[in-house]
mmCIF file of C-alpha atoms and ligand atoms in Angstrom:
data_model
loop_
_atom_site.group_PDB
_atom_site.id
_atom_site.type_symbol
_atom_site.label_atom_id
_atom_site.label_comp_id
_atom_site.label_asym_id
_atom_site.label_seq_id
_atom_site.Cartn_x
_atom_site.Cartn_y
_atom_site.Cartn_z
ATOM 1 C CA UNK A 267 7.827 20.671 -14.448
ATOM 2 C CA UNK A 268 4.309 20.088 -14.357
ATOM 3 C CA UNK A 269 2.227 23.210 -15.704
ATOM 4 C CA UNK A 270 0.113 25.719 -13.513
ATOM 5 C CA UNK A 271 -2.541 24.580 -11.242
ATOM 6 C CA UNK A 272 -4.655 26.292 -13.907
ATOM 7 C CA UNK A 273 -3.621 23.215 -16.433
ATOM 8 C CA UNK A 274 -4.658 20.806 -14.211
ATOM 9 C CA UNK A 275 -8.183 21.724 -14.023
ATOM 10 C CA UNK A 276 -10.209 18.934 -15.362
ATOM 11 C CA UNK A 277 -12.755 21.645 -16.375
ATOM 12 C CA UNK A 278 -10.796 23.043 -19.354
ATOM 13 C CA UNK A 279 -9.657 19.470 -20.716
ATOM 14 C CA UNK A 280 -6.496 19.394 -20.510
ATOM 15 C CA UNK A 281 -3.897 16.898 -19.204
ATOM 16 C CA UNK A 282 -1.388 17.647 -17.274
ATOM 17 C CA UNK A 283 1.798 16.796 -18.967
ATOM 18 C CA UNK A 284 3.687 14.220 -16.511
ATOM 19 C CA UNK A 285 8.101 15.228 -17.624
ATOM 20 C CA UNK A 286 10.609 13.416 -16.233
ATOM 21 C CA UNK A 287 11.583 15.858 -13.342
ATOM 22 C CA UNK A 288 7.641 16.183 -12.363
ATOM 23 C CA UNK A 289 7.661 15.015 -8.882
ATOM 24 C CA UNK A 290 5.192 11.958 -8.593
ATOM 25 C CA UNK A 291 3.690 10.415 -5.726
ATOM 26 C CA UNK A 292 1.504 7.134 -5.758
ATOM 27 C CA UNK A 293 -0.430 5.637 -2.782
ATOM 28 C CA UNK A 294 -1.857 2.003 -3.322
ATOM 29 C CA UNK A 295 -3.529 0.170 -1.119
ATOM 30 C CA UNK A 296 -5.372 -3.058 -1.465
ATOM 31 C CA UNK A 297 -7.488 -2.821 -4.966
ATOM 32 C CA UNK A 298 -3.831 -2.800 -6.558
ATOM 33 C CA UNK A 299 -3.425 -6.434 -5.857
ATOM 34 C CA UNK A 300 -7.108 -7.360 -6.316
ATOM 35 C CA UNK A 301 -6.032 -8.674 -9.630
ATOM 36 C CA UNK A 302 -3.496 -10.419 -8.318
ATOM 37 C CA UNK A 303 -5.424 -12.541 -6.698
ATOM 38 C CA UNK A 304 -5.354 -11.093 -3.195
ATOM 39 C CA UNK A 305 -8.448 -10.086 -1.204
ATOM 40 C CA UNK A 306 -9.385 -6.946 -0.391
ATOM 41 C CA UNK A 307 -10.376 -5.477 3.079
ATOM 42 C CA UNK A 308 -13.710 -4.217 2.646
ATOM 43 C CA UNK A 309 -15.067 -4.820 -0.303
ATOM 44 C CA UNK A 310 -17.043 -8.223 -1.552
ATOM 45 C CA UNK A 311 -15.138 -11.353 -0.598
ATOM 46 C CA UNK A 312 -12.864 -9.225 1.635
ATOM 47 C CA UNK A 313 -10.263 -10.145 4.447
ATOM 48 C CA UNK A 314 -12.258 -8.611 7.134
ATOM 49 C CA UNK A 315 -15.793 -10.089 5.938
ATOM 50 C CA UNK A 316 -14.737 -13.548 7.307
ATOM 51 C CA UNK A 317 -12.983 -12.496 10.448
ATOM 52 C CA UNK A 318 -13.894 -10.038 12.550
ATOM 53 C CA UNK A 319 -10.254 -7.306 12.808
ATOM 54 C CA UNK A 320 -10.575 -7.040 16.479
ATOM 55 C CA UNK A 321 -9.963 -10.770 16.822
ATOM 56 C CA UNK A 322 -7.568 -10.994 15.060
ATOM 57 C CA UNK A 323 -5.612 -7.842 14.097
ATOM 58 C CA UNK A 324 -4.842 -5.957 17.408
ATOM 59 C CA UNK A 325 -2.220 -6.214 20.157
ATOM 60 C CA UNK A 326 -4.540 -7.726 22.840
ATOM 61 C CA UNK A 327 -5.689 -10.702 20.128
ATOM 62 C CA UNK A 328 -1.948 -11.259 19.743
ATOM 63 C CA UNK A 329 -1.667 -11.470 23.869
ATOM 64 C CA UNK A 330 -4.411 -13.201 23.723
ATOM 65 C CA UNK A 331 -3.839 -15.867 21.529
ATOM 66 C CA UNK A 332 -0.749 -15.991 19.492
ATOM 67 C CA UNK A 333 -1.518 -19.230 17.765
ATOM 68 C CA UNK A 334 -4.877 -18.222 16.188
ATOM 69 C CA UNK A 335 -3.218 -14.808 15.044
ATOM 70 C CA UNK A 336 -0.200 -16.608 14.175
ATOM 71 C CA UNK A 337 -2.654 -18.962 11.905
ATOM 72 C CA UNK A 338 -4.623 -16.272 9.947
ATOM 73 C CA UNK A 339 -1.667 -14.707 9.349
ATOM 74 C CA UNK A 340 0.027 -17.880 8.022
ATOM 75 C CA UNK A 341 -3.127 -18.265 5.739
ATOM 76 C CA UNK A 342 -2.109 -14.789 4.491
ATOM 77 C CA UNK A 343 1.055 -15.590 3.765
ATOM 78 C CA UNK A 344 0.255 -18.580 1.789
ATOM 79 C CA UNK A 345 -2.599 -16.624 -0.608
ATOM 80 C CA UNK A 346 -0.103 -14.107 -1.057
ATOM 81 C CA UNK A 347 3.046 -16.396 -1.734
ATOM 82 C CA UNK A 348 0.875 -17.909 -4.637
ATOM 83 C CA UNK A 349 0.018 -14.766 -6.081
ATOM 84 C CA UNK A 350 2.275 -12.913 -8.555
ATOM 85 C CA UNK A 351 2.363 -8.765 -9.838
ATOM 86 C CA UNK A 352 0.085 -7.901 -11.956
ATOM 87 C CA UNK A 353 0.371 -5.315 -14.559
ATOM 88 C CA UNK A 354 -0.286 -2.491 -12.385
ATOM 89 C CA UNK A 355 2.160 -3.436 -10.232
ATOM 90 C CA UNK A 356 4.641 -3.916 -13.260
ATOM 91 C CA UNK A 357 3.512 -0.003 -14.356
ATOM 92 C CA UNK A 358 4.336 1.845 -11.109
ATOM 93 C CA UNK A 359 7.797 -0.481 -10.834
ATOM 94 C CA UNK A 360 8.355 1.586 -14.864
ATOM 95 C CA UNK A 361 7.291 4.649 -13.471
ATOM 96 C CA UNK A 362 10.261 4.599 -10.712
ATOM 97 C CA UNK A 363 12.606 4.020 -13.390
ATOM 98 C CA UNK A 364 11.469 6.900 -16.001
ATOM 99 C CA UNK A 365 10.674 9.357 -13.449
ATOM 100 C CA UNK A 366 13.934 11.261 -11.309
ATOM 101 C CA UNK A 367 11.416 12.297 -8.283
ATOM 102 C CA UNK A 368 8.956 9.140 -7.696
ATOM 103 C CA UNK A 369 7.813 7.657 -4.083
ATOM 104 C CA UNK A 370 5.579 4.805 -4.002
ATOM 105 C CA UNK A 371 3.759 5.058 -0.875
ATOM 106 C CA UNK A 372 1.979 1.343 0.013
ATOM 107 C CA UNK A 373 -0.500 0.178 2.504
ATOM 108 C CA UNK A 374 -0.255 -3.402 1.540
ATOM 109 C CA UNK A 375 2.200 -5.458 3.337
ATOM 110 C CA UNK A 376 2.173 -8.000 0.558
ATOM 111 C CA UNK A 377 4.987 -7.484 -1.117
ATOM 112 C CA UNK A 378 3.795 -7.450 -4.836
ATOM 113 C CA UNK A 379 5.276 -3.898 -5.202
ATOM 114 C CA UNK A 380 9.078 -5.061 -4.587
ATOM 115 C CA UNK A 381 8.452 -8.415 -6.418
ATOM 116 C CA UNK A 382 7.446 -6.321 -9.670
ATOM 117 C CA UNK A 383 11.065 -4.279 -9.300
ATOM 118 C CA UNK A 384 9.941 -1.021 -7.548
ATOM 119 C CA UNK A 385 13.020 -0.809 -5.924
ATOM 120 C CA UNK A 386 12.258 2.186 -3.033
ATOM 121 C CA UNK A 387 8.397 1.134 -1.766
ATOM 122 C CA UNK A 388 7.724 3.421 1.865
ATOM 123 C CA UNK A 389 5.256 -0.023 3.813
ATOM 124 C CA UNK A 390 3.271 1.897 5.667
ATOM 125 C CA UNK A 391 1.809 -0.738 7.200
ATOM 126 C CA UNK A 392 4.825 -3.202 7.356
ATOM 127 C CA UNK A 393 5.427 -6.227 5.394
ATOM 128 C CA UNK A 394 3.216 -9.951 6.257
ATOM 129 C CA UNK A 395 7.151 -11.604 5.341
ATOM 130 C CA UNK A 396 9.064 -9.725 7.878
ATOM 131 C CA UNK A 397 9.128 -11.219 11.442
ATOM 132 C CA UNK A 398 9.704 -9.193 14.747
ATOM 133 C CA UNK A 399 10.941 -10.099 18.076
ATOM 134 C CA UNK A 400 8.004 -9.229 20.965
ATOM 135 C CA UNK A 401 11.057 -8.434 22.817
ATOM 136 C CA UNK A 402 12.615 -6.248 20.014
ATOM 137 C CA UNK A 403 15.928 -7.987 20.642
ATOM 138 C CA UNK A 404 17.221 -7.719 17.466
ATOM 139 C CA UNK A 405 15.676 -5.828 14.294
ATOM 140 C CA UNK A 406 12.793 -7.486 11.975
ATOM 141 C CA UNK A 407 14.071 -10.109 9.718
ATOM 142 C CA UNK A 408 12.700 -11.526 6.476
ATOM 143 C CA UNK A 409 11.074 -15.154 6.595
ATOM 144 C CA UNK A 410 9.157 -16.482 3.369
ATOM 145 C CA UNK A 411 8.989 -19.981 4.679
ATOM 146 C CA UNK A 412 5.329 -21.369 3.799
ATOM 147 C CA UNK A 413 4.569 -22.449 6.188
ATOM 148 C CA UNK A 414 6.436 -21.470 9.175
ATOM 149 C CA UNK A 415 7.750 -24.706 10.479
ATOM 150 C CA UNK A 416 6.680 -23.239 14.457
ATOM 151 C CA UNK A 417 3.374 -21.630 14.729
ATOM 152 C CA UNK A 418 3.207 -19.238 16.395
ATOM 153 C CA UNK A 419 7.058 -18.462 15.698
ATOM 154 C CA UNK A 420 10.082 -17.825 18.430
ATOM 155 C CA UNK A 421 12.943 -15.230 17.468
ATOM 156 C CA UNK A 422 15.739 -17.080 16.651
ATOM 157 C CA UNK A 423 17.982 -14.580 19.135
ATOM 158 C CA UNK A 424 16.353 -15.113 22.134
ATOM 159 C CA UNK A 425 13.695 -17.414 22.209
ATOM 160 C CA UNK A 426 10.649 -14.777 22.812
ATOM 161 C CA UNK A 427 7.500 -14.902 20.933
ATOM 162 C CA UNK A 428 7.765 -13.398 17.451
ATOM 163 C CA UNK A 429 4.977 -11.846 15.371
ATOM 164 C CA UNK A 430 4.604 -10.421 11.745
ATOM 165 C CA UNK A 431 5.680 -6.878 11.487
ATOM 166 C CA UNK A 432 2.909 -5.548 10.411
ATOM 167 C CA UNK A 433 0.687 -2.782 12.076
ATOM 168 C CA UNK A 434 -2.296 -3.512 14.227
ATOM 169 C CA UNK A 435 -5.162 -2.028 15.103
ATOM 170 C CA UNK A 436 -4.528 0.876 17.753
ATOM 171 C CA UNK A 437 -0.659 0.895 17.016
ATOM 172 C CA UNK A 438 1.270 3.687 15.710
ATOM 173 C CA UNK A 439 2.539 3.578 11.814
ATOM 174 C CA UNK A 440 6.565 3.579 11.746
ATOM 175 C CA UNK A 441 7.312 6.804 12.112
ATOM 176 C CA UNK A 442 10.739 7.495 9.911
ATOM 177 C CA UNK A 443 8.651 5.936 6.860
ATOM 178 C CA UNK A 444 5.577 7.816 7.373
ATOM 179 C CA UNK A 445 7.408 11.175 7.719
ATOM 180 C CA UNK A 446 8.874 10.484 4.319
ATOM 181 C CA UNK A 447 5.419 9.853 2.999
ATOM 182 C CA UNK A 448 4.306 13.221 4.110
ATOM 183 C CA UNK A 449 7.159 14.807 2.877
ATOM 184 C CA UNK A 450 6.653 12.911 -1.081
ATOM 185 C CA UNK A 451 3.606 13.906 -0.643
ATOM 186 C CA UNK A 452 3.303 17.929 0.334
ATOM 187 C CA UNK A 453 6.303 17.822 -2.722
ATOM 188 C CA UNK A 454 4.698 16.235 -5.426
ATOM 189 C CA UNK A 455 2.931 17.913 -8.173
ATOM 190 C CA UNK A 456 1.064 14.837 -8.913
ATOM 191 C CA UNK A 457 -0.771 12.221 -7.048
ATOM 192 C CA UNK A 458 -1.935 8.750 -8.422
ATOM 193 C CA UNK A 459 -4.346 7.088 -5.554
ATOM 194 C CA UNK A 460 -4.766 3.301 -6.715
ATOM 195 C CA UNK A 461 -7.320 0.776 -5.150
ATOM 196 C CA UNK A 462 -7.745 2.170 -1.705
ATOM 197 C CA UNK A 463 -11.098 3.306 -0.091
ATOM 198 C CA UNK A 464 -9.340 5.953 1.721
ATOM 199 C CA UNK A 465 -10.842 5.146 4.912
ATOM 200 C CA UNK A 466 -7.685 4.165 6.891
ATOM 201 C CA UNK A 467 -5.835 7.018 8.764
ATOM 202 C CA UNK A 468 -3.147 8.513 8.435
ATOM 203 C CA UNK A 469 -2.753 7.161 4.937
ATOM 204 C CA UNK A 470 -6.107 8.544 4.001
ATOM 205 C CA UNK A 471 -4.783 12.006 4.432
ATOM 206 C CA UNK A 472 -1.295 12.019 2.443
ATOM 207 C CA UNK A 473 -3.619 12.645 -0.818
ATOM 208 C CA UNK A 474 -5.015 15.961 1.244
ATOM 209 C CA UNK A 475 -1.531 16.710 1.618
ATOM 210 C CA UNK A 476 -0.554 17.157 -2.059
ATOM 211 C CA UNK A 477 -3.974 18.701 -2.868
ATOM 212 C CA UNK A 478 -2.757 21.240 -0.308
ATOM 213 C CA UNK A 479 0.616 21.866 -2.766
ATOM 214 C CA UNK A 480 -1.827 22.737 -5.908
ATOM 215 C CA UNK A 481 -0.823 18.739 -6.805
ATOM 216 C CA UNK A 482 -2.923 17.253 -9.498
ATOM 217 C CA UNK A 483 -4.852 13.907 -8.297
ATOM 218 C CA UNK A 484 -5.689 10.636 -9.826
ATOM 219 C CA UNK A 485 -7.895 8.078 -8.574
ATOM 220 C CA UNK A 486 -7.780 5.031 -9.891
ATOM 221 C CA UNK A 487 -10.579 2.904 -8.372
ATOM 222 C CA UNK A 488 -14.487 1.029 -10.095
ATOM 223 C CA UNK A 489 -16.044 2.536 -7.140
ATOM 224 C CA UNK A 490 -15.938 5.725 -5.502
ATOM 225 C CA UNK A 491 -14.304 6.751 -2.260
ATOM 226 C CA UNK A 492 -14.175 9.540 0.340
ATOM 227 C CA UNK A 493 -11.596 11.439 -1.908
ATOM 228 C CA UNK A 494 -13.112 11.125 -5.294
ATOM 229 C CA UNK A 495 -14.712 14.439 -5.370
ATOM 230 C CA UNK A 496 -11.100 15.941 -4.610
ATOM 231 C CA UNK A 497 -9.358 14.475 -7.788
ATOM 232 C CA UNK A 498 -9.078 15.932 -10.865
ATOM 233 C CA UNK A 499 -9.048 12.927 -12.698
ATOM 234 C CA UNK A 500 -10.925 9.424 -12.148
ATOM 235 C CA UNK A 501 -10.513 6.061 -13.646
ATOM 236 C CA UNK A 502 -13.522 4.129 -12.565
ATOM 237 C CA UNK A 503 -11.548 0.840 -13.660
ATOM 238 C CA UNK A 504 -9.289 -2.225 -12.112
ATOM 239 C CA UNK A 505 -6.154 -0.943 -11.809
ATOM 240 C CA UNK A 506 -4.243 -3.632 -14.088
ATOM 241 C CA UNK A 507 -7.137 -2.191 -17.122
ATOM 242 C CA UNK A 508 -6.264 1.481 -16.096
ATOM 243 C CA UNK A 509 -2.810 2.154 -14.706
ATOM 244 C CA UNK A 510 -0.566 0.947 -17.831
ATOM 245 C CA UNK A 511 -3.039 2.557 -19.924
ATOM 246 C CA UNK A 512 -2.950 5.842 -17.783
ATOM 247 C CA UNK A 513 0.934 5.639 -17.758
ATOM 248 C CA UNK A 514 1.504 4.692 -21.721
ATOM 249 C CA UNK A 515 -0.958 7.847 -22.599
ATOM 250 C CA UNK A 516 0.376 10.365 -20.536
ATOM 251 C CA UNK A 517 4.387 8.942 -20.249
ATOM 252 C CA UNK A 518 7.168 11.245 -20.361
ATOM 253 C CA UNK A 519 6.733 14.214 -22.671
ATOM 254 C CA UNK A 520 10.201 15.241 -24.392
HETATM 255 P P1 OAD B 1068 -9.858 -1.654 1.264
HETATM 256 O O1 OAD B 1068 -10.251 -3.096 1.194
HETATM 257 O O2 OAD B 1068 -10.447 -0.817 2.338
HETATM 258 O O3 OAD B 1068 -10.210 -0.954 -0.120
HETATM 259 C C1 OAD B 1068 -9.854 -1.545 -1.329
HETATM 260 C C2 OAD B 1068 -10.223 -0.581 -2.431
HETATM 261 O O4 OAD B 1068 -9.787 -1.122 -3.660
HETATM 262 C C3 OAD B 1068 -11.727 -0.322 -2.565
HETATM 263 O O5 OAD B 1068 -11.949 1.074 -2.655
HETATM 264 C C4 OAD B 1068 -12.080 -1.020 -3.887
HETATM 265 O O6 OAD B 1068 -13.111 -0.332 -4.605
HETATM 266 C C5 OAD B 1068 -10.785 -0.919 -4.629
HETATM 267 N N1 OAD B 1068 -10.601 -1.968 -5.654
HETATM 268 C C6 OAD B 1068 -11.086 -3.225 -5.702
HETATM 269 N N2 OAD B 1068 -10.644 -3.870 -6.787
HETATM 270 C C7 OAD B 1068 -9.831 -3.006 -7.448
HETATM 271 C C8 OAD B 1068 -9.054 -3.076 -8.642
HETATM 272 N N3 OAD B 1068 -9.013 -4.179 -9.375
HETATM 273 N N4 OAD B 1068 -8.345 -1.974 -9.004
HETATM 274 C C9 OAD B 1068 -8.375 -0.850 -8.259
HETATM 275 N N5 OAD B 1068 -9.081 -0.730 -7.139
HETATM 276 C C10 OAD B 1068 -9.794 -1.790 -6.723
HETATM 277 O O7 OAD B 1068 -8.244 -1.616 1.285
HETATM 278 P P2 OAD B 1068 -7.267 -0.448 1.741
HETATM 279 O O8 OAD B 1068 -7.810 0.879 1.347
HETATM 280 O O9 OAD B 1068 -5.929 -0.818 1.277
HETATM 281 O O10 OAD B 1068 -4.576 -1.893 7.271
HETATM 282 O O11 OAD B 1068 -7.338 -0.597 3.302
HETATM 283 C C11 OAD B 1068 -6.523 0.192 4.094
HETATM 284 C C12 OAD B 1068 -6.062 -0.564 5.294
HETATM 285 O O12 OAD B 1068 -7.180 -1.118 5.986
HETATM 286 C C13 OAD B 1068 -5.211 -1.771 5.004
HETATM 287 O O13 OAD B 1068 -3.870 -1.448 4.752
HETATM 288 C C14 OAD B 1068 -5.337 -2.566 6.261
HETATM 289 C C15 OAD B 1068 -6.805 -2.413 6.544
HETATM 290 O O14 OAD B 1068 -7.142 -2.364 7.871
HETATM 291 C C16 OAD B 1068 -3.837 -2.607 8.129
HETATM 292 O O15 OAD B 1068 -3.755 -3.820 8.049
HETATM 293 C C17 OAD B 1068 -3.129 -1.793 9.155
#
């Protein structure tokens, strides 16, 4: 069990002592897999810098035009596909295996979490190598063909367009995983916040949540973001630099 709020104050110095029954909730978003090799959203050199969202990522630009979605999201797929887990990834897939109580909440729809061996990852935002039929005929299905051989893709089923099962602009997150989101996180006695600039909603709030349980935060992240005055601890560093290190230091206590 983690100590008393009191303990967690960054004021008096000292750590909070992570056991293995501490319950432990991490939300990443895209600054996880910067070193990776993927592009962020906002920051320099990111996604949305080079196309404008609205095109692109929304319902009405899939109406729209399916191929033209259907291609930027095929570019996705191949940066991704060529990029591999890096060791922050590799530290948070340890960190489900050493801790009894650990939910990795992710708004990257990359992959890199599963591909490290986190076994349980809650996609809040869906995953770019999952396919959906428009028509919801049948339920999502995995496709890591690079490149799709049809752009923009059919559902196998019955024919109707298919798109990536991700979410879009104006559409609701899925519900069943963000309800166990909210639940890790008004649980947990300890929060890790990893490359995200906490500006997307609802995800933005889950760290509020655990605040609101006396949980002790972490934000790993070189630049500051809406919820960095909130935390109790900050690691102004790349999260491949900071999260082993951060996990190796404060590890399970006997
Ligand atoms: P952003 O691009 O908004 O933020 C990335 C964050 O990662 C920034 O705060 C960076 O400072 C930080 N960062 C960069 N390099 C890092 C590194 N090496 N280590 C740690 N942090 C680093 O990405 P998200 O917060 O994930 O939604 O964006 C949230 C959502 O906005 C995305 O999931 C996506 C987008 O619209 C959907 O697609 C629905």
């Amino acid at each position: 069990m983690m100590h008393g709020q009191k303990e967690h104050d960054p004021q008096n110095g000292r750590r909070p002592i992570l056991r293995r029954a501490t319950p432990v909730a991490v939300l990443t978003g895209a600054g996880v897999s910067a070193e990776s090799g993927v592009p962020t959203f906002r920051g320099q050199g990111g996604l949305w810098r080079s196309y404008r969202a609205e095109d692109l990522a929304t319902p009405q630009a899939f109406r729209r035009d399916p191929e033209l979605v259907w291609q930027w999201y095929g570019w996705r797929r191949g940066l991704v596909g060529a990029c591999r887990p890096n060791a922050a990834h590799v530290a948070l897939a340890e960190m489900e295996q050493a801790l009894d109580d650990f939910v990795l909440v992710t708004q990257n729809v990359d992959g890199l979490h599963r591909l490290a061996g986190s076994r349980r990852v809650l996609e809040l935002h869906g995953n770019i190598w999952r396919l959906r039929c428009t028509r919801e005929c049948r339920p999502p299905w995995e496709d890591r063909r690079d490149p799709l051989p049809e752009i923009p893709p059919r559902c196998p089923a019955c024919g109707a367009l298919a798109r990536p099962d991700v979410v879009w602009f104006g559409e609701a997150l899925p519900g069943a995983v963000l309800a166990e989101a909210m639940d890790a996180s008004r649980r947990c006695e300890l929060m890790l916040v990893v490359g995200t600039s906490a500006l997307v909603q609802p995800a933005a709030s889950l760290p509020l949540l655990a605040l609101d349980n006396g949980a002790h935060l972490v934000e790993i992240n070189p630049q500051a973001t809406p919820l960095s005055h909130l935390a109790g601890e900050v690691l102004r560093e790349p999260a491949a630099q900071a999260l082993p290190r951060w996990w190796a230091a404060h590890g399970l206590s006997a």
